[in-house]
Amino acid sequence: MTDLKQFQIWFVTGSQHLYGEETLKQVAQHAQVIAGALDNSPQMPVNIVFKPTVKTPDEIYHVCMDANSSKNCIGIIAWMHTFSPAKMWIGGLKILQKPLLHLHTQFNRDIPWGEIDMDFMNLNQSAHGDREFGFMVSRMRLNRKVVVGHWQDNKIIEEISNWARVAAGWHDWQGAKFVRFGDNMRYVAVTDGDKVEAEYKFGYSVNTHGIGDLVKVINATSDAAIDKLVKEYGDQYKLDNGLKKGNEKHASLREAAKIEIGIKTFLEEGNYKGFTDTFEDLHGMAQLPGIAAQRLMASGYGFAGEGDWKTAALVRAMKTMASGLPGGNSFMEDYTYHFDPNNQLVLGSHMLEICESIADGTPSCEIHPLGIGGKADPVRLVFNAAAGPALNASVIDMGNRFRLLVNEVVAEAPMQNLPKLPVARVLWKPYPDMQRGCQAWILAGGAHHTCYSQNISAGQLHDFAEMAGIEFVLIGRNTDIYQFKNELRWNEVFYQINR
Ligand code: MN
């Protein structure tokens, strides 16, 4: 969806004039080699751009200022090949608004046992130079990612690549617009929250349009555009017989296509990155958007139902991070349980709107009644999701802070057919197990709405929370309920003090 190659991460090497010209020349050469190698590694999703060595407070300040104002720069990698006295970094770090990765590496992998002398020691000092830099970042209480290891090690390149994806998701949120058609579902708590605080913390805005504004755009859709999209449905999905041309439900398929085109047009014209709707406010619409929401999500828009703007924005960010990767990200809801003591599972789904990016095989396009909302039968895509490792992520508003809660899970293929279930679905086992996974989720106040991801890791979402400066809580393989409750209590104190 998003072309991440439009983005840059700047590779900034710190030093000082004390070393003399010859050493500084070597520092610059080595930094250029490392930046070039990272830039050329096949898994690197963005461009890594070498910047001239910074040696004075003024140079440091200016590279940070330039990074802030550069439209394509989504973050900085800092490396201290030599010692770079860190008081020089105060001014720059104080104004830096882009995410920071501290790469603690050195140019040579091995100690050159036979040749090592004091000139070599003079040049290759990151083992202590990076500690001086690290002190200042910690002293200033700034969040950053620290990556340790040799720059040619694939694991290190992967860590940097994963972080670059997160930085792209963060960048995508800055100035982003999300639109809500209608308000929050009446009386629902967890999907609501402080949109002012969210804009301040996350950088995106959320504003409402009455459904009538959307209906006007939907009704302006041309028959030719509907013909074209209906053909696309037929080409891409297994169409229910009743939906095919000449059959009794074909008009509903055309109506669904009209809704999809209308919403897409509205999003494009308003430059929106995602949307929410609610079945309680569909005046003038024939159906609740089903296939429309599913396909718009698949093309990269954020979406969540019932006015849940926090989840819609999270879906968008995670889709941006995952651009170009196999697997998908979808709006999700914990729906119902399988409590067989030998095989406990959660069945995740929604009324309609699960993204086909997580589908296993070709979805079928079907029409069924919907008992809620009082509208005509909506068209939807029905499929099973692929088995394998995944996670659920939820952003909740705790009143004094936002919390990003993540539960690692393993998805399983359904062991039986579900011939009467007319919606897309996923079956998963939460870590550490069903009982403790669900217990911890509820204790942490996690929402029933999530972003379900097959290709973004908990570690990446941890980095994302740090970029945002919000709380991150993980439920994973090692979750112990006693410690988990302590963590929640201790975080409560931390966020009261650290406001
Ligand atoms: Mn829901």
Short mmCIF file of C-alpha atoms and ligand atoms in Angstrom, two decimals:
data_model
loop_
_atom_site.label_atom_id
_atom_site.label_comp_id
_atom_site.label_asym_id
_atom_site.label_seq_id
_atom_site.Cartn_x
_atom_site.Cartn_y
_atom_site.Cartn_z
CA MET A 1 0.00 0.00 0.00
CA THR A 2 2.29 2.83 1.16
CA ASP A 3 5.56 2.97 -0.79
CA LEU A 4 8.05 3.07 2.09
CA LYS A 5 10.91 3.85 -0.29
CA GLN A 6 9.70 7.45 -0.37
CA PHE A 7 11.00 7.75 3.21
CA GLN A 8 14.50 8.37 4.52
CA ILE A 9 16.25 7.58 7.75
CA TRP A 10 19.32 9.69 8.29
CA PHE A 11 22.53 8.05 9.42
CA VAL A 12 24.26 10.55 11.70
CA THR A 13 27.72 9.89 13.13
CA GLY A 14 28.99 11.88 16.08
CA SER A 15 32.63 12.79 16.77
CA GLN A 16 34.69 15.84 17.75
CA HIS A 17 37.56 17.89 16.31
CA LEU A 18 40.10 16.60 18.87
CA TYR A 19 40.96 13.59 16.70
CA GLY A 20 42.41 15.56 13.80
CA GLU A 21 41.61 15.50 10.12
CA GLU A 22 43.03 12.10 9.24
CA THR A 23 40.94 10.21 11.82
CA LEU A 24 37.82 12.22 10.99
CA LYS A 25 38.24 11.32 7.32
CA GLN A 26 38.27 7.64 8.26
CA VAL A 27 35.26 8.11 10.53
CA ALA A 28 33.30 9.60 7.62
CA GLN A 29 34.41 6.84 5.25
CA HIS A 30 33.40 4.09 7.64
CA ALA A 31 30.03 5.74 8.36
CA GLN A 32 29.40 5.98 4.63
CA VAL A 33 30.14 2.28 4.18
CA ILE A 34 27.77 1.30 7.01
CA ALA A 35 24.98 3.63 5.83
CA GLY A 36 25.41 2.31 2.27
CA ALA A 37 25.29 -1.31 3.38
CA LEU A 38 22.12 -0.73 5.40
CA ASP A 39 20.59 1.16 2.51
CA ASN A 40 21.38 -1.67 0.09
CA SER A 41 20.21 -4.55 2.26
CA PRO A 42 17.18 -6.14 0.58
CA GLN A 43 14.94 -6.13 3.66
CA MET A 44 15.46 -2.42 4.39
CA PRO A 45 12.07 -0.84 3.60
CA VAL A 46 13.29 2.80 3.52
CA ASN A 47 16.34 4.71 2.26
CA ILE A 48 19.22 5.08 4.70
CA VAL A 49 20.91 8.41 3.97
CA PHE A 50 24.46 9.13 5.05
CA LYS A 51 24.97 12.53 6.69
CA PRO A 52 28.34 14.24 7.25
CA THR A 53 29.90 13.62 10.67
CA VAL A 54 28.73 16.06 13.33
CA LYS A 55 31.54 17.43 15.50
CA THR A 56 30.16 20.53 17.25
CA PRO A 57 26.99 21.51 19.15
CA ASP A 58 26.06 23.71 16.20
CA GLU A 59 26.38 20.91 13.64
CA ILE A 60 24.36 18.58 15.88
CA TYR A 61 21.65 21.18 16.39
CA HIS A 62 21.38 21.80 12.68
CA VAL A 63 21.16 18.19 11.61
CA CYS A 64 18.34 17.68 14.15
CA MET A 65 16.57 20.83 12.95
CA ASP A 66 16.90 19.71 9.31
CA ALA A 67 15.53 16.27 10.21
CA ASN A 68 12.52 17.90 11.87
CA SER A 69 11.70 19.99 8.85
CA SER A 70 12.45 17.38 6.20
CA LYS A 71 9.20 15.92 4.80
CA ASN A 72 10.76 12.56 3.91
CA CYS A 73 12.96 12.03 6.96
CA ILE A 74 11.10 9.70 9.34
CA GLY A 75 13.89 9.11 11.85
CA ILE A 76 17.55 9.30 12.76
CA ILE A 77 20.13 6.59 13.39
CA ALA A 78 22.91 7.88 15.62
CA TRP A 79 26.31 6.20 15.98
CA MET A 80 29.41 7.37 17.86
CA HIS A 81 32.35 5.79 15.99
CA THR A 82 34.64 7.82 18.25
CA PHE A 83 33.96 9.70 21.44
CA SER A 84 31.52 12.59 20.97
CA PRO A 85 31.25 14.52 24.24
CA ALA A 86 27.56 14.39 24.93
CA LYS A 87 27.02 17.88 26.29
CA MET A 88 27.37 18.81 22.61
CA TRP A 89 24.17 16.81 21.96
CA ILE A 90 21.89 18.57 24.46
CA GLY A 91 20.71 21.32 22.14
CA GLY A 92 20.04 18.99 19.22
CA LEU A 93 18.34 16.25 21.22
CA LYS A 94 16.18 18.86 22.94
CA ILE A 95 14.55 19.87 19.65
CA LEU A 96 14.61 16.53 17.81
CA GLN A 97 11.05 15.53 16.96
CA LYS A 98 11.76 12.47 14.82
CA PRO A 99 12.21 8.96 16.26
CA LEU A 100 15.76 8.08 17.30
CA LEU A 101 17.58 4.77 16.94
CA HIS A 102 20.94 4.49 18.65
CA LEU A 103 23.04 1.97 16.74
CA HIS A 104 25.71 0.63 19.07
CA THR A 105 28.04 -0.97 16.60
CA GLN A 106 31.66 -0.74 15.47
CA PHE A 107 33.22 -0.76 12.03
CA ASN A 108 35.37 -3.87 12.51
CA ARG A 109 33.70 -7.04 13.63
CA ASP A 110 36.76 -8.65 15.25
CA ILE A 111 39.67 -7.35 17.22
CA PRO A 112 42.65 -7.44 14.78
CA TRP A 113 44.80 -9.33 17.27
CA GLY A 114 48.14 -9.04 15.45
CA GLU A 115 47.78 -5.44 14.28
CA ILE A 116 45.91 -3.64 16.99
CA ASP A 117 47.75 -0.53 18.22
CA MET A 118 46.86 2.82 19.78
CA ASP A 119 45.91 4.36 16.41
CA PHE A 120 43.31 1.62 15.99
CA MET A 121 42.08 2.22 19.54
CA ASN A 122 41.87 5.94 18.83
CA LEU A 123 39.59 5.38 15.84
CA ASN A 124 37.39 2.53 17.07
CA GLN A 125 35.91 3.76 20.33
CA SER A 126 32.18 3.22 20.05
CA ALA A 127 32.29 0.80 23.00
CA HIS A 128 32.72 3.86 25.20
CA GLY A 129 31.69 6.66 22.82
CA ASP A 130 28.18 5.23 22.53
CA ARG A 131 27.94 4.99 26.33
CA GLU A 132 28.59 8.71 26.68
CA PHE A 133 25.83 9.36 24.12
CA GLY A 134 23.51 6.88 25.82
CA PHE A 135 23.97 8.65 29.13
CA MET A 136 22.78 11.94 27.70
CA VAL A 137 19.69 10.44 26.08
CA SER A 138 18.82 8.75 29.37
CA ARG A 139 19.68 11.88 31.35
CA MET A 140 17.22 13.81 29.16
CA ARG A 141 14.60 11.05 29.64
CA LEU A 142 14.17 10.59 25.89
CA ASN A 143 12.72 7.43 24.40
CA ARG A 144 14.84 5.77 21.76
CA LYS A 145 15.61 2.34 20.38
CA VAL A 146 19.05 0.91 21.19
CA VAL A 147 20.33 -1.72 18.76
CA VAL A 148 23.55 -3.55 19.66
CA GLY A 149 25.74 -5.66 17.38
CA HIS A 150 27.83 -5.69 14.25
CA TRP A 151 26.22 -3.82 11.35
CA GLN A 152 26.73 -6.74 8.94
CA ASP A 153 24.90 -9.18 11.20
CA ASN A 154 21.55 -10.02 9.61
CA LYS A 155 19.79 -9.91 12.96
CA ILE A 156 20.93 -6.32 13.46
CA ILE A 157 19.85 -5.30 9.95
CA GLU A 158 16.48 -6.90 10.61
CA GLU A 159 16.07 -5.00 13.88
CA ILE A 160 16.80 -1.72 12.13
CA SER A 161 14.44 -2.61 9.26
CA ASN A 162 11.65 -3.48 11.68
CA TRP A 163 12.15 -0.20 13.50
CA ALA A 164 12.13 1.70 10.21
CA ARG A 165 8.70 0.23 9.48
CA VAL A 166 7.47 1.43 12.87
CA ALA A 167 8.88 4.91 12.21
CA ALA A 168 6.96 4.92 8.92
CA GLY A 169 3.74 4.09 10.77
CA TRP A 170 4.42 6.89 13.21
CA HIS A 171 5.22 9.33 10.42
CA ASP A 172 1.98 8.36 8.69
CA TRP A 173 -0.03 9.41 11.76
CA GLN A 174 1.47 12.91 11.87
CA GLY A 175 -1.13 15.25 10.41
CA ALA A 176 -3.33 12.31 9.37
CA LYS A 177 -7.10 12.79 9.18
CA PHE A 178 -9.66 10.18 10.17
CA VAL A 179 -13.37 10.67 9.57
CA ARG A 180 -16.24 9.33 11.66
CA PHE A 181 -19.58 8.88 9.99
CA GLY A 182 -21.85 9.32 12.98
CA ASP A 183 -20.80 9.20 16.61
CA ASN A 184 -19.70 6.48 18.99
CA MET A 185 -22.17 3.61 19.50
CA ARG A 186 -24.51 4.77 22.22
CA TYR A 187 -23.39 4.02 25.80
CA VAL A 188 -20.25 2.10 24.74
CA ALA A 189 -17.25 2.99 26.90
CA VAL A 190 -14.03 1.53 25.54
CA THR A 191 -14.44 2.79 21.97
CA ASP A 192 -14.83 6.34 23.24
CA GLY A 193 -12.04 8.57 24.48
CA ASP A 194 -10.32 11.92 24.42
CA LYS A 195 -9.84 13.01 20.81
CA VAL A 196 -8.07 16.20 21.86
CA GLU A 197 -5.48 14.29 23.85
CA ALA A 198 -5.14 11.80 20.99
CA GLU A 199 -4.37 14.56 18.52
CA TYR A 200 -1.80 16.01 20.91
CA LYS A 201 -0.18 12.64 21.65
CA PHE A 202 -0.53 10.86 18.31
CA GLY A 203 -0.60 13.66 15.75
CA TYR A 204 -3.77 12.60 13.93
CA SER A 205 -7.14 14.33 14.00
CA VAL A 206 -10.59 12.77 14.17
CA ASN A 207 -13.62 14.69 12.97
CA THR A 208 -17.22 13.77 12.33
CA HIS A 209 -19.42 14.05 9.29
CA GLY A 210 -23.14 13.49 9.40
CA ILE A 211 -24.09 10.40 7.42
CA GLY A 212 -26.04 12.68 5.05
CA ASP A 213 -22.76 14.14 3.76
CA LEU A 214 -21.63 10.64 2.80
CA VAL A 215 -25.02 9.62 1.36
CA LYS A 216 -24.85 12.59 -1.00
CA VAL A 217 -21.54 11.31 -2.40
CA ILE A 218 -22.80 7.72 -2.58
CA ASN A 219 -25.88 8.82 -4.53
CA ALA A 220 -23.73 10.69 -7.05
CA THR A 221 -22.05 7.42 -8.13
CA SER A 222 -22.39 6.69 -11.85
CA ASP A 223 -23.83 3.46 -13.24
CA ALA A 224 -20.67 2.97 -15.28
CA ALA A 225 -18.52 3.01 -12.12
CA ILE A 226 -20.88 0.53 -10.46
CA ASP A 227 -20.74 -1.78 -13.53
CA LYS A 228 -16.96 -1.76 -13.36
CA LEU A 229 -16.75 -2.55 -9.65
CA VAL A 230 -19.41 -5.27 -9.85
CA LYS A 231 -17.32 -6.94 -12.56
CA GLU A 232 -14.27 -6.69 -10.28
CA TYR A 233 -16.23 -8.44 -7.49
CA GLY A 234 -17.05 -11.23 -9.92
CA ASP A 235 -13.43 -11.55 -11.02
CA GLN A 236 -11.90 -11.53 -7.54
CA TYR A 237 -14.34 -13.50 -5.40
CA LYS A 238 -16.54 -16.57 -5.46
CA LEU A 239 -19.90 -14.84 -6.01
CA ASP A 240 -23.04 -16.28 -4.42
CA ASN A 241 -25.41 -17.42 -7.13
CA GLY A 242 -28.13 -15.03 -6.01
CA LEU A 243 -25.77 -12.07 -6.43
CA LYS A 244 -24.96 -12.83 -10.05
CA LYS A 245 -26.34 -10.79 -12.90
CA GLY A 246 -29.98 -11.59 -13.65
CA ASN A 247 -30.58 -13.18 -10.24
CA GLU A 248 -32.77 -11.87 -7.42
CA LYS A 249 -30.03 -10.33 -5.24
CA HIS A 250 -27.98 -8.69 -7.97
CA ALA A 251 -29.45 -5.27 -7.13
CA SER A 252 -28.00 -5.61 -3.60
CA LEU A 253 -24.55 -6.27 -5.05
CA ARG A 254 -24.85 -3.10 -7.14
CA GLU A 255 -25.95 -1.22 -4.04
CA ALA A 256 -22.88 -2.51 -2.12
CA ALA A 257 -20.61 -1.40 -4.98
CA LYS A 258 -22.24 2.02 -4.97
CA ILE A 259 -21.55 2.36 -1.22
CA GLU A 260 -17.92 1.32 -1.67
CA ILE A 261 -17.36 3.85 -4.46
CA GLY A 262 -19.08 6.57 -2.45
CA ILE A 263 -17.00 6.03 0.68
CA LYS A 264 -13.79 5.78 -1.36
CA THR A 265 -14.59 9.03 -3.15
CA PHE A 266 -15.37 10.74 0.15
CA LEU A 267 -12.07 9.53 1.68
CA GLU A 268 -10.04 10.58 -1.37
CA GLU A 269 -11.64 14.01 -1.63
CA GLY A 270 -11.11 14.69 2.08
CA ASN A 271 -7.62 13.16 2.13
CA TYR A 272 -8.65 10.78 4.93
CA LYS A 273 -6.54 7.79 5.99
CA GLY A 274 -9.40 5.89 7.56
CA PHE A 275 -12.96 5.98 8.83
CA THR A 276 -15.50 4.63 11.25
CA ASP A 277 -19.22 4.08 10.87
CA THR A 278 -22.00 2.90 13.14
CA PHE A 279 -25.08 0.81 12.49
CA GLU A 280 -27.01 3.27 14.68
CA ASP A 281 -26.59 6.03 12.13
CA LEU A 282 -27.21 4.89 8.56
CA HIS A 283 -29.94 7.33 7.51
CA GLY A 284 -30.28 7.25 3.74
CA MET A 285 -28.02 4.21 3.27
CA ALA A 286 -29.51 0.97 2.01
CA GLN A 287 -27.05 -1.38 3.75
CA LEU A 288 -24.46 -1.23 6.49
CA PRO A 289 -21.11 -1.08 4.60
CA GLY A 290 -19.74 -4.63 4.67
CA ILE A 291 -17.69 -5.48 1.60
CA ALA A 292 -16.94 -1.75 1.27
CA ALA A 293 -15.23 -1.57 4.66
CA GLN A 294 -13.47 -4.89 4.00
CA ARG A 295 -12.04 -3.83 0.66
CA LEU A 296 -11.12 -0.32 1.72
CA MET A 297 -9.18 -1.82 4.62
CA ALA A 298 -7.45 -4.18 2.20
CA SER A 299 -6.37 -1.20 0.11
CA GLY A 300 -4.78 0.41 3.18
CA TYR A 301 -7.43 2.51 4.91
CA GLY A 302 -7.90 2.27 8.65
CA PHE A 303 -11.35 1.14 9.76
CA ALA A 304 -13.25 0.15 12.87
CA GLY A 305 -16.95 -0.20 13.57
CA GLU A 306 -19.24 1.60 16.02
CA GLY A 307 -17.33 4.88 15.90
CA ASP A 308 -14.13 3.31 17.26
CA TRP A 309 -11.64 5.87 15.92
CA LYS A 310 -8.73 4.66 18.10
CA THR A 311 -8.83 1.21 16.51
CA ALA A 312 -9.37 2.64 13.01
CA ALA A 313 -6.21 4.74 13.43
CA LEU A 314 -4.27 1.77 14.83
CA VAL A 315 -5.31 -0.44 11.90
CA ARG A 316 -4.04 2.25 9.51
CA ALA A 317 -0.70 2.61 11.32
CA MET A 318 -0.11 -1.14 11.43
CA LYS A 319 -0.99 -1.48 7.74
CA THR A 320 1.53 1.23 6.93
CA MET A 321 4.23 -0.51 8.98
CA ALA A 322 3.50 -3.79 7.19
CA SER A 323 3.57 -2.36 3.65
CA GLY A 324 4.93 -4.94 1.23
CA LEU A 325 5.09 -7.80 3.75
CA PRO A 326 3.23 -11.09 3.35
CA GLY A 327 0.25 -11.46 5.70
CA GLY A 328 -2.22 -8.84 6.78
CA ASN A 329 -3.75 -6.58 9.41
CA SER A 330 -7.44 -6.29 10.16
CA PHE A 331 -10.01 -4.76 12.42
CA MET A 332 -11.04 -7.57 14.78
CA GLU A 333 -13.36 -8.37 17.65
CA ASP A 334 -13.22 -11.19 20.20
CA TYR A 335 -16.58 -12.78 19.47
CA THR A 336 -17.14 -16.13 21.09
CA TYR A 337 -15.20 -18.91 22.88
CA HIS A 338 -14.49 -22.60 22.51
CA PHE A 339 -13.97 -23.85 26.08
CA ASP A 340 -13.09 -27.46 25.28
CA PRO A 341 -10.54 -28.14 28.07
CA ASN A 342 -8.23 -29.86 25.57
CA ASN A 343 -8.36 -27.13 22.95
CA GLN A 344 -9.44 -23.70 24.14
CA LEU A 345 -9.89 -21.08 21.42
CA VAL A 346 -11.20 -17.59 20.75
CA LEU A 347 -13.30 -17.04 17.65
CA GLY A 348 -12.63 -13.55 16.33
CA SER A 349 -14.86 -11.84 13.82
CA HIS A 350 -17.18 -8.89 13.40
CA MET A 351 -20.67 -8.27 12.12
CA LEU A 352 -19.12 -7.96 8.64
CA GLU A 353 -15.91 -6.00 8.50
CA ILE A 354 -12.83 -8.24 8.57
CA CYS A 355 -10.06 -7.34 6.13
CA GLU A 356 -9.34 -9.84 3.36
CA SER A 357 -5.58 -9.24 3.80
CA ILE A 358 -5.68 -11.98 6.47
CA ALA A 359 -7.74 -14.42 4.35
CA ASP A 360 -6.63 -17.96 3.64
CA GLY A 361 -7.65 -18.50 0.02
CA THR A 362 -10.21 -16.69 -2.11
CA PRO A 363 -13.06 -15.10 -0.12
CA SER A 364 -16.62 -15.79 -1.15
CA CYS A 365 -18.91 -12.84 -1.69
CA GLU A 366 -22.23 -13.49 0.02
CA ILE A 367 -25.40 -11.78 1.16
CA HIS A 368 -27.21 -12.56 4.40
CA PRO A 369 -29.59 -10.74 6.71
CA LEU A 370 -28.15 -8.69 9.56
CA GLY A 371 -30.23 -8.62 12.72
CA ILE A 372 -28.95 -5.24 13.80
CA GLY A 373 -29.32 -1.76 12.31
CA GLY A 374 -32.67 -2.31 10.60
CA LYS A 375 -31.34 -2.03 7.04
CA ALA A 376 -31.38 -4.23 3.91
CA ASP A 377 -29.22 -7.37 3.86
CA PRO A 378 -25.57 -6.36 3.49
CA VAL A 379 -23.08 -7.95 1.09
CA ARG A 380 -19.90 -9.22 2.71
CA LEU A 381 -16.77 -11.30 2.06
CA VAL A 382 -16.65 -14.58 3.96
CA PHE A 383 -13.40 -16.48 4.60
CA ASN A 384 -11.21 -18.23 7.15
CA ALA A 385 -7.97 -16.55 8.19
CA ALA A 386 -4.62 -18.22 7.75
CA ALA A 387 -3.13 -20.20 10.65
CA GLY A 388 0.11 -19.09 12.29
CA PRO A 389 1.56 -16.64 14.80
CA ALA A 390 -0.36 -13.37 15.19
CA LEU A 391 -1.30 -10.78 17.78
CA ASN A 392 -4.11 -8.54 18.88
CA ALA A 393 -3.42 -4.89 19.71
CA SER A 394 -5.70 -2.41 21.39
CA VAL A 395 -5.32 1.26 22.28
CA ILE A 396 -7.42 2.30 25.26
CA ASP A 397 -7.89 5.61 27.02
CA MET A 398 -7.24 5.13 30.75
CA GLY A 399 -8.27 8.68 31.60
CA ASN A 400 -4.78 9.91 32.47
CA ARG A 401 -2.99 8.14 29.60
CA PHE A 402 -3.33 5.94 26.56
CA ARG A 403 -2.34 2.28 26.91
CA LEU A 404 -1.28 0.07 24.01
CA LEU A 405 -2.10 -3.49 25.00
CA VAL A 406 -0.83 -6.44 22.97
CA ASN A 407 -1.60 -10.15 23.26
CA GLU A 408 0.45 -12.59 21.24
CA VAL A 409 -1.63 -15.46 19.88
CA VAL A 410 -1.42 -18.46 17.55
CA ALA A 411 -4.12 -18.76 14.91
CA GLU A 412 -5.42 -22.21 14.05
CA ALA A 413 -7.29 -23.52 11.05
CA PRO A 414 -10.89 -24.36 12.00
CA MET A 415 -11.11 -28.06 12.82
CA GLN A 416 -14.69 -28.14 11.49
CA ASN A 417 -16.61 -26.33 8.79
CA LEU A 418 -18.81 -23.41 9.83
CA PRO A 419 -21.45 -23.63 7.08
CA LYS A 420 -23.96 -21.34 8.78
CA LEU A 421 -21.59 -18.59 9.94
CA PRO A 422 -22.00 -15.77 7.40
CA VAL A 423 -18.90 -13.74 8.34
CA ALA A 424 -15.12 -13.90 8.01
CA ARG A 425 -13.49 -15.39 11.10
CA VAL A 426 -10.27 -16.33 12.83
CA LEU A 427 -9.61 -18.91 15.53
CA TRP A 428 -6.72 -18.31 17.89
CA LYS A 429 -5.12 -19.39 21.13
CA PRO A 430 -3.92 -16.53 23.29
CA TYR A 431 -0.55 -16.69 25.06
CA PRO A 432 0.39 -17.75 27.70
CA ASP A 433 -2.84 -19.79 27.61
CA MET A 434 -6.55 -19.19 27.29
CA GLN A 435 -7.22 -18.58 30.95
CA ARG A 436 -4.32 -16.28 31.75
CA GLY A 437 -4.41 -14.55 28.38
CA CYS A 438 -8.04 -13.51 28.72
CA GLN A 439 -7.62 -12.80 32.45
CA ALA A 440 -4.71 -10.43 31.81
CA TRP A 441 -6.53 -8.74 28.91
CA ILE A 442 -9.53 -8.01 31.12
CA LEU A 443 -7.37 -6.84 34.04
CA ALA A 444 -5.60 -4.41 31.68
CA GLY A 445 -8.92 -3.08 30.41
CA GLY A 446 -8.28 -4.18 26.83
CA ALA A 447 -11.04 -3.46 24.33
CA HIS A 448 -13.17 -6.01 22.48
CA HIS A 449 -12.03 -4.23 19.31
CA THR A 450 -8.43 -4.75 18.18
CA CYS A 451 -6.12 -4.69 15.25
CA TYR A 452 -5.29 -8.32 14.45
CA SER A 453 -1.88 -8.67 12.83
CA GLN A 454 -0.09 -11.50 11.10
CA ASN A 455 3.09 -9.59 10.33
CA ILE A 456 3.79 -6.93 12.97
CA SER A 457 5.55 -8.06 16.15
CA ALA A 458 4.94 -7.13 19.77
CA GLY A 459 8.47 -5.68 19.80
CA GLN A 460 7.55 -3.34 16.97
CA LEU A 461 4.43 -2.19 18.80
CA HIS A 462 6.57 -1.61 21.87
CA ASP A 463 8.78 0.68 19.76
CA PHE A 464 5.63 2.36 18.45
CA ALA A 465 4.37 3.07 21.99
CA GLU A 466 7.77 4.55 22.86
CA MET A 467 7.65 6.86 19.84
CA ALA A 468 4.21 8.00 20.99
CA GLY A 469 5.30 8.23 24.62
CA ILE A 470 2.44 6.05 25.85
CA GLU A 471 2.17 2.99 28.07
CA PHE A 472 2.87 -0.42 26.54
CA VAL A 473 1.62 -3.64 28.15
CA LEU A 474 2.36 -7.08 26.72
CA ILE A 475 0.57 -10.37 27.34
CA GLY A 476 2.85 -13.06 25.95
CA ARG A 477 4.53 -16.38 26.62
CA ASN A 478 5.94 -15.30 29.98
CA THR A 479 2.97 -13.48 31.44
CA ASP A 480 2.46 -14.28 35.09
CA ILE A 481 -0.74 -12.85 36.58
CA TYR A 482 0.83 -11.85 39.89
CA GLN A 483 3.61 -9.91 38.14
CA PHE A 484 1.18 -8.58 35.56
CA LYS A 485 -1.04 -7.02 38.21
CA ASN A 486 2.01 -5.49 39.85
CA GLU A 487 3.09 -4.05 36.50
CA LEU A 488 -0.30 -2.41 36.06
CA ARG A 489 -0.18 -0.98 39.60
CA TRP A 490 3.39 0.28 39.20
CA ASN A 491 2.58 1.81 35.83
CA GLU A 492 -0.32 3.59 37.48
CA VAL A 493 2.13 5.30 39.85
CA PHE A 494 4.61 6.03 37.06
CA TYR A 495 2.03 7.77 34.89
CA GLN A 496 0.66 9.75 37.82
CA ILE A 497 4.12 11.11 38.58
CA ASN A 498 5.31 11.40 35.01
CA ARG A 499 2.56 13.55 33.52
MN MN B 1 -17.82 -4.15 17.28
#
